[in-house]
Amino acid sequence: MNAPRRALNISVLRFNPRDPDSTPRLQTYGLEEADGMTLFIALNEIREKQDPSLQFDFVCRAGICGSCAMLINGKPGLACRTLTKLLGPEITLAPLPGFELIADLSVNTGKWMRAMSERLRTWVHATERDLDLRRMEEPMDPDLAERIYELDRCIECGCCFAACGTARMRPDFVGAVGLNKIARFRLDPRDSRSDDEWYEIVGSDDGIFGCMSLLGCHDVCPKSLPLQIQIAFIRRRMAAMGLS
Ligand code: SF4
Ligand code: F3S
Ligand code: FES
């Protein structure tokens, strides 16, 4: 005989900053858990059957686009990769802190990510000589390519930034997502930037020296990126530069 299905209560922090009549409030929705239910499925069911006004973001439903990140019982995570059976019957959802709130669970991580990427100039900087296509297309050592690929797995979900105490105090802090990008471009032999140039970009309290090694970022990254190792690598490099 099948076990009876659980009754879930999902409480969502609701607020629309563009609506003058809206005030922040928790709204609770009851629903029956289904086999293999994720928070993505649960939220869609709520929107379809109970409340079409509920706002949240999803694109890929497969942990790839990073758009469904939210606070799940107070901890940043991806709604599409979170099974309700791993949570208790009372679930609280809130928008990711640190980003512009659009409404309810929808935040504008893209705007913040773009500004951070522009500040860190997260693209390959090649010299004119390197722009010779034959040089750019030289095969890369497979182990190095693998290490770069590992860091490129970041989906810019914002979970690391939302979990970071420094980010709450310093709005211009680049966060673990930014520090991971720096580590990625430091590894890339096609990038011609010197240590001095990197120091200018990231050797400040909004960069590597703002990080207090709180490691919330490392604990919540849904792609399990080695953030702790990357941050230590950049800090050693930049600290040596600062002393030299
Ligand atoms: Fe998300 Fe991890 Fe990238 Fe941070 S480093 S944005 S937690 S994938
Ligand atoms: Fe924040 Fe991670 Fe540093 S949580 S303080 S970026 S180790
Ligand atoms: Fe794309 Fe969840 S919907 S990561």
Short mmCIF file of C-alpha atoms and ligand atoms in Angstrom, two decimals:
data_model
loop_
_atom_site.label_atom_id
_atom_site.label_comp_id
_atom_site.label_asym_id
_atom_site.label_seq_id
_atom_site.Cartn_x
_atom_site.Cartn_y
_atom_site.Cartn_z
CA MET A 1 0.00 0.00 0.00
CA ASN A 2 1.30 3.43 -0.87
CA ALA A 3 2.18 5.72 2.05
CA PRO A 4 -0.21 8.67 2.40
CA ARG A 5 1.09 11.80 0.73
CA ARG A 6 2.37 14.59 2.94
CA ALA A 7 0.56 17.88 3.26
CA LEU A 8 3.02 20.74 2.67
CA ASN A 9 2.69 24.32 3.82
CA ILE A 10 4.83 26.63 1.73
CA SER A 11 5.15 30.15 3.14
CA VAL A 12 6.41 32.73 0.67
CA LEU A 13 7.70 36.18 1.56
CA ARG A 14 5.66 38.40 -0.75
CA PHE A 15 6.35 41.99 -1.68
CA ASN A 16 6.21 44.03 -4.85
CA PRO A 17 8.31 47.19 -4.44
CA ARG A 18 6.68 48.73 -7.53
CA ASP A 19 3.17 48.47 -6.09
CA PRO A 20 2.50 51.28 -3.58
CA ASP A 21 -0.18 49.14 -1.89
CA SER A 22 2.15 46.18 -1.34
CA THR A 23 3.69 45.51 2.09
CA PRO A 24 6.07 42.64 2.92
CA ARG A 25 4.11 39.66 4.28
CA LEU A 26 4.31 35.89 4.52
CA GLN A 27 1.64 34.07 2.55
CA THR A 28 1.14 30.36 3.16
CA TYR A 29 -0.07 27.92 0.51
CA GLY A 30 -1.10 24.35 1.30
CA LEU A 31 -0.63 21.55 -1.23
CA GLU A 32 -0.19 17.81 -1.41
CA GLU A 33 3.31 16.51 -2.06
CA ALA A 34 3.76 14.43 -5.23
CA ASP A 35 6.47 11.86 -6.02
CA GLY A 36 9.72 13.55 -7.10
CA MET A 37 8.29 17.00 -6.38
CA THR A 38 10.79 19.85 -6.52
CA LEU A 39 10.17 23.38 -5.30
CA PHE A 40 9.93 24.33 -8.97
CA ILE A 41 7.00 21.92 -9.43
CA ALA A 42 5.40 23.04 -6.16
CA LEU A 43 5.60 26.74 -7.02
CA ASN A 44 4.19 26.16 -10.49
CA GLU A 45 1.31 24.18 -9.01
CA ILE A 46 0.61 27.03 -6.60
CA ARG A 47 0.68 29.56 -9.40
CA GLU A 48 -1.54 27.45 -11.67
CA LYS A 49 -4.11 26.37 -9.11
CA GLN A 50 -4.07 28.91 -6.32
CA ASP A 51 -2.43 32.23 -7.04
CA PRO A 52 -1.48 33.44 -10.55
CA SER A 53 0.00 36.61 -9.05
CA LEU A 54 2.93 34.78 -7.39
CA GLN A 55 6.23 35.83 -9.02
CA PHE A 56 9.38 33.70 -9.31
CA ASP A 57 11.97 32.94 -12.00
CA PHE A 58 12.78 29.71 -13.84
CA VAL A 59 14.28 29.00 -17.24
CA CYS A 60 16.06 25.66 -17.51
CA ARG A 61 14.61 23.58 -14.63
CA ALA A 62 17.91 21.68 -14.65
CA GLY A 63 20.37 23.62 -12.47
CA ILE A 64 21.98 25.31 -15.48
CA CYS A 65 20.61 28.85 -15.85
CA GLY A 66 20.88 29.92 -12.19
CA SER A 67 17.64 31.93 -12.30
CA CYS A 68 15.67 30.01 -9.65
CA ALA A 69 17.97 30.73 -6.69
CA MET A 70 16.10 31.75 -3.53
CA LEU A 71 16.29 31.40 0.24
CA ILE A 72 14.94 27.96 1.12
CA ASN A 73 14.32 27.77 4.87
CA GLY A 74 16.84 30.60 5.19
CA LYS A 75 19.59 29.02 3.07
CA PRO A 76 20.37 29.99 -0.55
CA GLY A 77 19.67 27.21 -3.04
CA LEU A 78 18.19 26.37 -6.43
CA ALA A 79 14.46 25.71 -6.31
CA CYS A 80 14.55 23.47 -9.39
CA ARG A 81 17.14 21.17 -7.77
CA THR A 82 15.54 20.98 -4.33
CA LEU A 83 13.28 18.01 -3.67
CA THR A 84 10.49 18.73 -1.21
CA LYS A 85 10.98 15.28 0.36
CA LEU A 86 14.34 16.50 1.70
CA LEU A 87 12.57 19.28 3.61
CA GLY A 88 10.07 19.24 6.46
CA PRO A 89 6.36 19.83 5.76
CA GLU A 90 6.67 23.53 6.68
CA ILE A 91 8.79 25.34 4.07
CA THR A 92 9.65 29.02 3.98
CA LEU A 93 10.80 30.72 0.78
CA ALA A 94 12.20 34.24 0.45
CA PRO A 95 14.02 36.17 -2.29
CA LEU A 96 17.83 36.12 -2.40
CA PRO A 97 19.20 39.06 -0.38
CA GLY A 98 21.79 41.38 -1.91
CA PHE A 99 20.06 41.79 -5.28
CA GLU A 100 17.41 44.15 -6.59
CA LEU A 101 13.99 42.75 -5.75
CA ILE A 102 11.62 42.55 -8.72
CA ALA A 103 8.72 41.01 -6.76
CA ASP A 104 8.12 38.06 -4.40
CA LEU A 105 10.86 35.48 -5.18
CA SER A 106 12.11 37.19 -8.33
CA VAL A 107 15.36 39.18 -8.07
CA ASN A 108 17.53 40.85 -10.69
CA THR A 109 20.81 38.94 -10.35
CA GLY A 110 21.67 39.73 -13.99
CA LYS A 111 22.04 43.45 -13.34
CA TRP A 112 24.45 42.87 -10.44
CA MET A 113 26.42 40.17 -12.31
CA ARG A 114 26.87 42.41 -15.31
CA ALA A 115 28.12 45.34 -13.22
CA MET A 116 30.53 43.05 -11.35
CA SER A 117 31.82 41.53 -14.60
CA GLU A 118 32.41 44.99 -16.06
CA ARG A 119 34.32 46.10 -12.95
CA LEU A 120 36.51 42.98 -13.03
CA ARG A 121 36.70 43.00 -16.83
CA THR A 122 35.96 39.31 -16.99
CA TRP A 123 37.01 38.59 -20.54
CA VAL A 124 40.31 37.50 -22.06
CA HIS A 125 42.62 40.47 -22.47
CA ALA A 126 44.96 39.68 -25.34
CA THR A 127 47.89 41.72 -26.63
CA GLU A 128 47.96 42.67 -30.28
CA ARG A 129 50.50 39.92 -30.95
CA ASP A 130 48.21 37.37 -29.29
CA LEU A 131 45.33 38.46 -31.47
CA ASP A 132 47.04 36.54 -34.25
CA LEU A 133 44.39 33.81 -34.57
CA ARG A 134 46.97 31.06 -34.91
CA ARG A 135 48.28 31.92 -31.45
CA MET A 136 44.79 32.19 -29.95
CA GLU A 137 43.91 28.77 -31.29
CA GLU A 138 47.03 27.02 -30.05
CA PRO A 139 46.01 23.84 -28.24
CA MET A 140 45.90 24.21 -24.46
CA ASP A 141 47.36 21.70 -22.07
CA PRO A 142 44.37 19.38 -21.30
CA ASP A 143 44.93 19.53 -17.53
CA LEU A 144 44.94 23.32 -17.59
CA ALA A 145 41.86 23.38 -19.84
CA GLU A 146 40.15 21.10 -17.34
CA ARG A 147 41.02 23.42 -14.43
CA ILE A 148 39.63 26.43 -16.32
CA TYR A 149 36.53 24.49 -17.32
CA GLU A 150 35.95 23.57 -13.68
CA LEU A 151 35.75 27.28 -12.71
CA ASP A 152 33.66 28.10 -15.79
CA ARG A 153 30.91 25.87 -14.39
CA CYS A 154 29.66 28.87 -12.37
CA ILE A 155 26.03 29.55 -13.36
CA GLU A 156 25.92 33.03 -11.78
CA CYS A 157 23.03 32.03 -9.54
CA GLY A 158 24.05 34.46 -6.77
CA CYS A 159 23.78 31.90 -3.93
CA CYS A 160 27.37 32.57 -2.81
CA PHE A 161 26.79 36.32 -2.66
CA ALA A 162 23.52 35.87 -0.75
CA ALA A 163 25.29 33.68 1.82
CA CYS A 164 28.18 36.10 2.39
CA GLY A 165 28.29 38.34 5.48
CA THR A 166 30.82 40.68 3.85
CA ALA A 167 28.41 41.26 0.95
CA ARG A 168 25.77 42.45 3.45
CA MET A 169 28.18 45.10 4.75
CA ARG A 170 29.88 46.07 1.47
CA PRO A 171 27.48 46.45 -1.48
CA ASP A 172 30.41 46.77 -3.92
CA PHE A 173 32.12 43.58 -2.73
CA VAL A 174 32.68 41.32 -5.76
CA GLY A 175 31.77 38.20 -3.78
CA ALA A 176 32.96 34.66 -4.26
CA VAL A 177 31.44 34.65 -7.76
CA GLY A 178 33.76 37.53 -8.73
CA LEU A 179 36.79 36.04 -6.99
CA ASN A 180 36.16 32.76 -8.80
CA LYS A 181 36.14 34.63 -12.12
CA ILE A 182 39.45 36.26 -11.27
CA ALA A 183 40.98 32.86 -10.49
CA ARG A 184 39.66 31.62 -13.84
CA PHE A 185 41.30 34.44 -15.83
CA ARG A 186 44.54 34.22 -13.81
CA LEU A 187 44.80 30.61 -15.01
CA ASP A 188 44.11 31.40 -18.66
CA PRO A 189 47.41 31.68 -20.60
CA ARG A 190 45.65 33.74 -23.30
CA ASP A 191 45.04 36.56 -20.81
CA SER A 192 47.94 39.00 -20.85
CA ARG A 193 47.19 40.94 -17.64
CA SER A 194 50.13 41.28 -15.25
CA ASP A 195 50.06 40.85 -11.47
CA ASP A 196 50.18 44.66 -11.15
CA GLU A 197 47.09 45.06 -13.33
CA TRP A 198 45.26 42.41 -11.32
CA TYR A 199 46.25 44.07 -8.07
CA GLU A 200 44.70 47.29 -9.30
CA ILE A 201 41.47 45.48 -10.16
CA VAL A 202 41.07 43.28 -7.11
CA GLY A 203 43.59 44.28 -4.41
CA SER A 204 41.08 46.24 -2.30
CA ASP A 205 38.41 45.77 0.37
CA ASP A 206 35.78 45.43 -2.36
CA GLY A 207 37.95 42.66 -3.78
CA ILE A 208 40.05 39.97 -2.17
CA PHE A 209 40.93 41.91 1.02
CA GLY A 210 37.24 42.36 1.89
CA CYS A 211 36.75 38.59 2.10
CA MET A 212 36.79 37.52 5.76
CA SER A 213 36.93 33.78 4.99
CA LEU A 214 33.40 33.26 6.28
CA LEU A 215 33.01 30.43 3.73
CA GLY A 216 29.21 30.57 3.54
CA CYS A 217 29.84 30.83 -0.20
CA HIS A 218 31.66 27.50 -0.28
CA ASP A 219 28.90 25.76 1.70
CA VAL A 220 26.01 26.82 -0.55
CA CYS A 221 27.43 26.80 -4.10
CA PRO A 222 25.06 24.47 -5.99
CA LYS A 223 27.81 23.60 -8.48
CA SER A 224 30.23 22.67 -5.65
CA LEU A 225 32.91 24.96 -7.04
CA PRO A 226 36.16 24.91 -5.03
CA LEU A 227 35.63 28.50 -3.84
CA GLN A 228 37.68 28.17 -0.67
CA ILE A 229 40.75 27.06 -2.64
CA GLN A 230 40.33 29.79 -5.28
CA ILE A 231 39.95 32.55 -2.70
CA ALA A 232 43.07 31.36 -0.83
CA PHE A 233 44.98 31.27 -4.14
CA ILE A 234 44.13 34.85 -5.05
CA ARG A 235 44.72 36.11 -1.52
CA ARG A 236 48.23 34.62 -1.43
CA ARG A 237 49.02 36.06 -4.83
CA MET A 238 47.71 39.54 -4.03
CA ALA A 239 49.17 39.64 -0.51
CA ALA A 240 52.61 38.87 -1.97
CA MET A 241 52.10 41.69 -4.48
CA GLY A 242 51.07 44.12 -1.74
CA LEU A 243 54.22 43.37 0.24
CA SER A 244 56.58 43.56 -2.72
FE1 SF4 B 1 26.37 30.28 -7.97
FE2 SF4 B 1 28.56 28.92 -7.19
FE3 SF4 B 1 28.68 30.67 -9.23
FE4 SF4 B 1 28.37 31.54 -6.74
S1 SF4 B 1 30.17 30.48 -7.55
S2 SF4 B 1 27.26 32.28 -8.52
S3 SF4 B 1 27.10 29.94 -5.85
S4 SF4 B 1 27.50 28.77 -9.16
FE1 F3S B 2 32.14 35.86 1.81
FE2 F3S B 2 32.98 33.54 0.98
FE3 F3S B 2 34.73 35.38 1.70
S1 F3S B 2 31.25 33.90 2.31
S2 F3S B 2 33.67 36.51 3.27
S3 F3S B 2 33.33 35.48 -0.03
S4 F3S B 2 34.89 33.20 2.05
FE1 FES B 3 17.62 27.10 -14.19
FE2 FES B 3 16.83 26.39 -11.73
S1 FES B 3 15.59 26.99 -13.41
S2 FES B 3 18.85 26.68 -12.45
#
